[in-house]
Short mmCIF file of N, CA and C in Angstrom, two decimals:
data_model
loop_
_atom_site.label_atom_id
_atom_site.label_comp_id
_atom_site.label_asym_id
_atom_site.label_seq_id
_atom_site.Cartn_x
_atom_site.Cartn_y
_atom_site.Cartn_z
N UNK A 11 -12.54 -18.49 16.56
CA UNK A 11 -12.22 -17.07 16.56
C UNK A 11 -10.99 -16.80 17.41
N UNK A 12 -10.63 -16.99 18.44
CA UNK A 12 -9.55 -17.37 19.22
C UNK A 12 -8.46 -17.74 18.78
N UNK A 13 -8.84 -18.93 18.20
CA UNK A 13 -7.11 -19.41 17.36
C UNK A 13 -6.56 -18.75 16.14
N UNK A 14 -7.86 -17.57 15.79
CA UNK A 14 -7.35 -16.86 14.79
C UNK A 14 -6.57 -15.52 15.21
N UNK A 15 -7.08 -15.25 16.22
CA UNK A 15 -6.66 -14.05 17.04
C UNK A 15 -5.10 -14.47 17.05
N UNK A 16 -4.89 -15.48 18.42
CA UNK A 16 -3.63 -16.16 18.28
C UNK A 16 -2.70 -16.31 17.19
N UNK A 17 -3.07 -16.79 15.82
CA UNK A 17 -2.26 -16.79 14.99
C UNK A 17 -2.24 -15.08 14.57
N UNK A 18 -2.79 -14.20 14.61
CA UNK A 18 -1.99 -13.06 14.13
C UNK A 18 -1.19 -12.69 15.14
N UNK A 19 -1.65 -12.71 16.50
CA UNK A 19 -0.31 -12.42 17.51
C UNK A 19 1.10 -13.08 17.45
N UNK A 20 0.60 -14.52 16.76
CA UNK A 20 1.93 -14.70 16.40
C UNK A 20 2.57 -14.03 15.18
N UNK A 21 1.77 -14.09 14.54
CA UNK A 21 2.53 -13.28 13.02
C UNK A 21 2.95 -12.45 13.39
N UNK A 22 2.59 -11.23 14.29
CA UNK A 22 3.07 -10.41 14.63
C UNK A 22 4.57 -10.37 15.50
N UNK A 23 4.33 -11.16 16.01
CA UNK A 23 5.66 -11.64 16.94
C UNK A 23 6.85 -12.13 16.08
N UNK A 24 6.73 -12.96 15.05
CA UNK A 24 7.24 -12.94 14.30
C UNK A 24 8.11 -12.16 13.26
N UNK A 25 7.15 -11.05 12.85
CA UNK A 25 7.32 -9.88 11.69
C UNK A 25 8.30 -9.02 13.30
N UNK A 26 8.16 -8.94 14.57
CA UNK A 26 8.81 -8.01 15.27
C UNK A 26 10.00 -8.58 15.10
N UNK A 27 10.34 -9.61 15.32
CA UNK A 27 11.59 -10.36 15.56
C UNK A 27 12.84 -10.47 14.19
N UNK A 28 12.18 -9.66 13.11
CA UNK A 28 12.42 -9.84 11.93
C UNK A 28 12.84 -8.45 11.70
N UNK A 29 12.40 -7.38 12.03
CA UNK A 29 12.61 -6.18 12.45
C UNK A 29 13.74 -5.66 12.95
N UNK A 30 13.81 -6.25 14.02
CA UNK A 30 15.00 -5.78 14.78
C UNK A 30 16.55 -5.87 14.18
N UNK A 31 16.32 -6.79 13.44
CA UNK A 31 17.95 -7.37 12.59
C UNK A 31 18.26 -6.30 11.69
N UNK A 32 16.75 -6.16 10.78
CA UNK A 32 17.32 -5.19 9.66
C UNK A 32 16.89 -3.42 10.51
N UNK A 33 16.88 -3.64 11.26
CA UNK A 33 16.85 -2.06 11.75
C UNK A 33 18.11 -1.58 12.62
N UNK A 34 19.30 -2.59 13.24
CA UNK A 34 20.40 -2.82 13.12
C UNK A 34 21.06 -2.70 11.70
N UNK A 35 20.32 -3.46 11.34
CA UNK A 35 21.36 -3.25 10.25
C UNK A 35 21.52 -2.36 9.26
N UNK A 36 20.67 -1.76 9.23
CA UNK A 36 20.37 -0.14 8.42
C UNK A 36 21.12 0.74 9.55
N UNK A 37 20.94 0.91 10.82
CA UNK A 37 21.75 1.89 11.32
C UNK A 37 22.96 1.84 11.82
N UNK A 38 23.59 0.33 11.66
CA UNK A 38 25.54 0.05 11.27
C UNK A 38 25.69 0.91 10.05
N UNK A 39 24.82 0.76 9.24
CA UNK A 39 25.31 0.70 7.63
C UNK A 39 25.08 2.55 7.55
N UNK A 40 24.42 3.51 8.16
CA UNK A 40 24.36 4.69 7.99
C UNK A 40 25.10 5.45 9.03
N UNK A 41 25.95 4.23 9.99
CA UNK A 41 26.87 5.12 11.01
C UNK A 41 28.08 4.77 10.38
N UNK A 42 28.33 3.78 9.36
CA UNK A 42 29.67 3.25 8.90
C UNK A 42 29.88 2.05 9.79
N UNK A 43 29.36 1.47 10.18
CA UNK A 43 29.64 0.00 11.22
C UNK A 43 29.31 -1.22 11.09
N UNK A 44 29.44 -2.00 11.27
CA UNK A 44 29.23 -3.36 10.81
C UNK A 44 28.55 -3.63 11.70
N UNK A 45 26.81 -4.44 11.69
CA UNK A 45 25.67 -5.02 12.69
C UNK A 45 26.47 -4.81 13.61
N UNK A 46 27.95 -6.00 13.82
CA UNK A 46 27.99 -6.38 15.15
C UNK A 46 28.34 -5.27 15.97
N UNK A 47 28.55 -4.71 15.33
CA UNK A 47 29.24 -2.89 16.14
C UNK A 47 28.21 -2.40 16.71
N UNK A 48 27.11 -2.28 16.09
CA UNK A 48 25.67 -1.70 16.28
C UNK A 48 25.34 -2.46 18.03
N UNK A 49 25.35 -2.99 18.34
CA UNK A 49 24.55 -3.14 19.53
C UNK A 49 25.20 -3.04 20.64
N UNK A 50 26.45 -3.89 20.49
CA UNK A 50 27.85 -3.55 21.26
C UNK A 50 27.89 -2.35 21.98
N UNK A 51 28.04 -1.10 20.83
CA UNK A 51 28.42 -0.01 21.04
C UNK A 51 27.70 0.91 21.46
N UNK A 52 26.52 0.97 20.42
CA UNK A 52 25.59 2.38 20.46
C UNK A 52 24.24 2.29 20.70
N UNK A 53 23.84 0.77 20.87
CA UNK A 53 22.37 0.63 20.62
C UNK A 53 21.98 0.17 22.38
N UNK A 54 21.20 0.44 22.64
CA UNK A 54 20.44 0.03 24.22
C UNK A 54 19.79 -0.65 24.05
N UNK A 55 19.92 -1.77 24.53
CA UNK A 55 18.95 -2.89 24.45
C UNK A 55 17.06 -2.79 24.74
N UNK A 56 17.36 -1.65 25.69
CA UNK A 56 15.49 -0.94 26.27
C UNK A 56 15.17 -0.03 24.92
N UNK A 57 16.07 0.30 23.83
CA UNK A 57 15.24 0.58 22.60
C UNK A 57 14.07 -0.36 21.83
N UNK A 58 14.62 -1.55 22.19
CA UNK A 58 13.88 -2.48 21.40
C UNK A 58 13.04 -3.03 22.48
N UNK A 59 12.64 -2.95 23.29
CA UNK A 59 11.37 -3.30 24.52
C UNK A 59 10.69 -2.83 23.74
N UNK A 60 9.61 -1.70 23.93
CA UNK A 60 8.85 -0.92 23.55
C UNK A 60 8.26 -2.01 21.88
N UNK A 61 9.61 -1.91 21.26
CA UNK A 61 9.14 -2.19 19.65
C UNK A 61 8.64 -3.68 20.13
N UNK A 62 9.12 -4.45 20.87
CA UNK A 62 8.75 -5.83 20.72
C UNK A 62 7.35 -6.01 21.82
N UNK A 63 6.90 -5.08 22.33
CA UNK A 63 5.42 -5.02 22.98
C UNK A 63 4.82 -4.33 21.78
N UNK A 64 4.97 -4.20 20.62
CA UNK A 64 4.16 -3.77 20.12
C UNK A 64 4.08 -2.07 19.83
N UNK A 65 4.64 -1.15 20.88
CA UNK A 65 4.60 -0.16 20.92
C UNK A 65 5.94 0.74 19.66
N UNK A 66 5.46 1.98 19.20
CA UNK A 66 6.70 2.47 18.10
C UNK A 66 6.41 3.98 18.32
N UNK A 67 7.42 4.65 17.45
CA UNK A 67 6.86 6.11 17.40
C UNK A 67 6.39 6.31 16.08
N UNK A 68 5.30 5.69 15.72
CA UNK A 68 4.38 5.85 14.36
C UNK A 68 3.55 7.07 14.93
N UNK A 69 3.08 6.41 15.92
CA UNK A 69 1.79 7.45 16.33
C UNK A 69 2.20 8.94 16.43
N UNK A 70 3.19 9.10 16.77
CA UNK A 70 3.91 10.37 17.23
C UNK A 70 4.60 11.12 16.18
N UNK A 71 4.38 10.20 15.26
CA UNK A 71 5.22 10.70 13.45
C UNK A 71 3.81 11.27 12.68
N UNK A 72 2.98 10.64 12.99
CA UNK A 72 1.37 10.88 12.75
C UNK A 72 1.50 12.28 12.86
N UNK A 73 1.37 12.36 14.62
CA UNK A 73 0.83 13.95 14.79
C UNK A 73 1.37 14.87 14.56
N UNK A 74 2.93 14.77 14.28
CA UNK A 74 3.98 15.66 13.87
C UNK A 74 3.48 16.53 12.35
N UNK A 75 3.33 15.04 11.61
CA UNK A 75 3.03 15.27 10.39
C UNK A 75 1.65 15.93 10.21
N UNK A 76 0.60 15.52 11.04
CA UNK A 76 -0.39 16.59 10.92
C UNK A 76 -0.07 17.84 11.70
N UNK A 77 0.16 18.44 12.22
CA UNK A 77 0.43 19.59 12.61
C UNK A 77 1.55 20.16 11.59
N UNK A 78 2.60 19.79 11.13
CA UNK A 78 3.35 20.32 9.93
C UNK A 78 2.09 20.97 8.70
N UNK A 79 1.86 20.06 8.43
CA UNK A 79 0.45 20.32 7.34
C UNK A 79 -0.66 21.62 7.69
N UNK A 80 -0.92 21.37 8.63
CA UNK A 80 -1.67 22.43 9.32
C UNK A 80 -0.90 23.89 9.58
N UNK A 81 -0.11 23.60 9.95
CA UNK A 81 1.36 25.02 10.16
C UNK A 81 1.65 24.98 8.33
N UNK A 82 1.60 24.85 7.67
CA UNK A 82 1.95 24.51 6.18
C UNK A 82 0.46 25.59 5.39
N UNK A 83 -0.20 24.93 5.93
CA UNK A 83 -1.85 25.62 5.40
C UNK A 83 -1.95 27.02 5.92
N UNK A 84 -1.40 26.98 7.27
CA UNK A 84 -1.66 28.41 7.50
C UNK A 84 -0.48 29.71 7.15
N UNK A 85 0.57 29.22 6.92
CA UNK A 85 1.65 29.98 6.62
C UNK A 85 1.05 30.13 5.08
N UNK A 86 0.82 29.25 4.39
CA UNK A 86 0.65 29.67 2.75
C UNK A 86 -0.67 29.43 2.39
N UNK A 87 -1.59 30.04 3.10
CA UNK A 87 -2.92 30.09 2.82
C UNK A 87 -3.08 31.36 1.88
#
């Protein structure tokens, strides 16, 4: 049970590390910049802490989105 645990922490570690490239590289490509510009220039390296412990703003896109819905229901109820 253990070494199974382990192997998804690695998968996971993995899939993070895989992440980071194309999420650079989507936001060179929607500022007009080429990757290597992207980190150089505009990107903070303590952006990507957080993502590589695991942590994101999913959760916080969550509650946004439920409360939109809810403000949504009550305006056009």
């Amino acid at each position: 049970m253990l070494a199974g645990i382990r192997a998804q922490q690695e998968q996971a570690k993995h899939e993070h590390v895989r992440e980071v490239p194309r999420a650079v590289r989507e936001a060179s490509h929607c500022l007009g910049n080429t990757p290597a510009v992207c980190p150089a220039s505009y990107t903070d390296p303590r952006v990507f802490e957080p993502f590589e412990q695991g942590r994101t703003v999913r959760p916080a896109l969550t509650r946004l989105a439920t409360r939109a819905r809810a403000l949504r229901s009550t305006l056009y109820a």
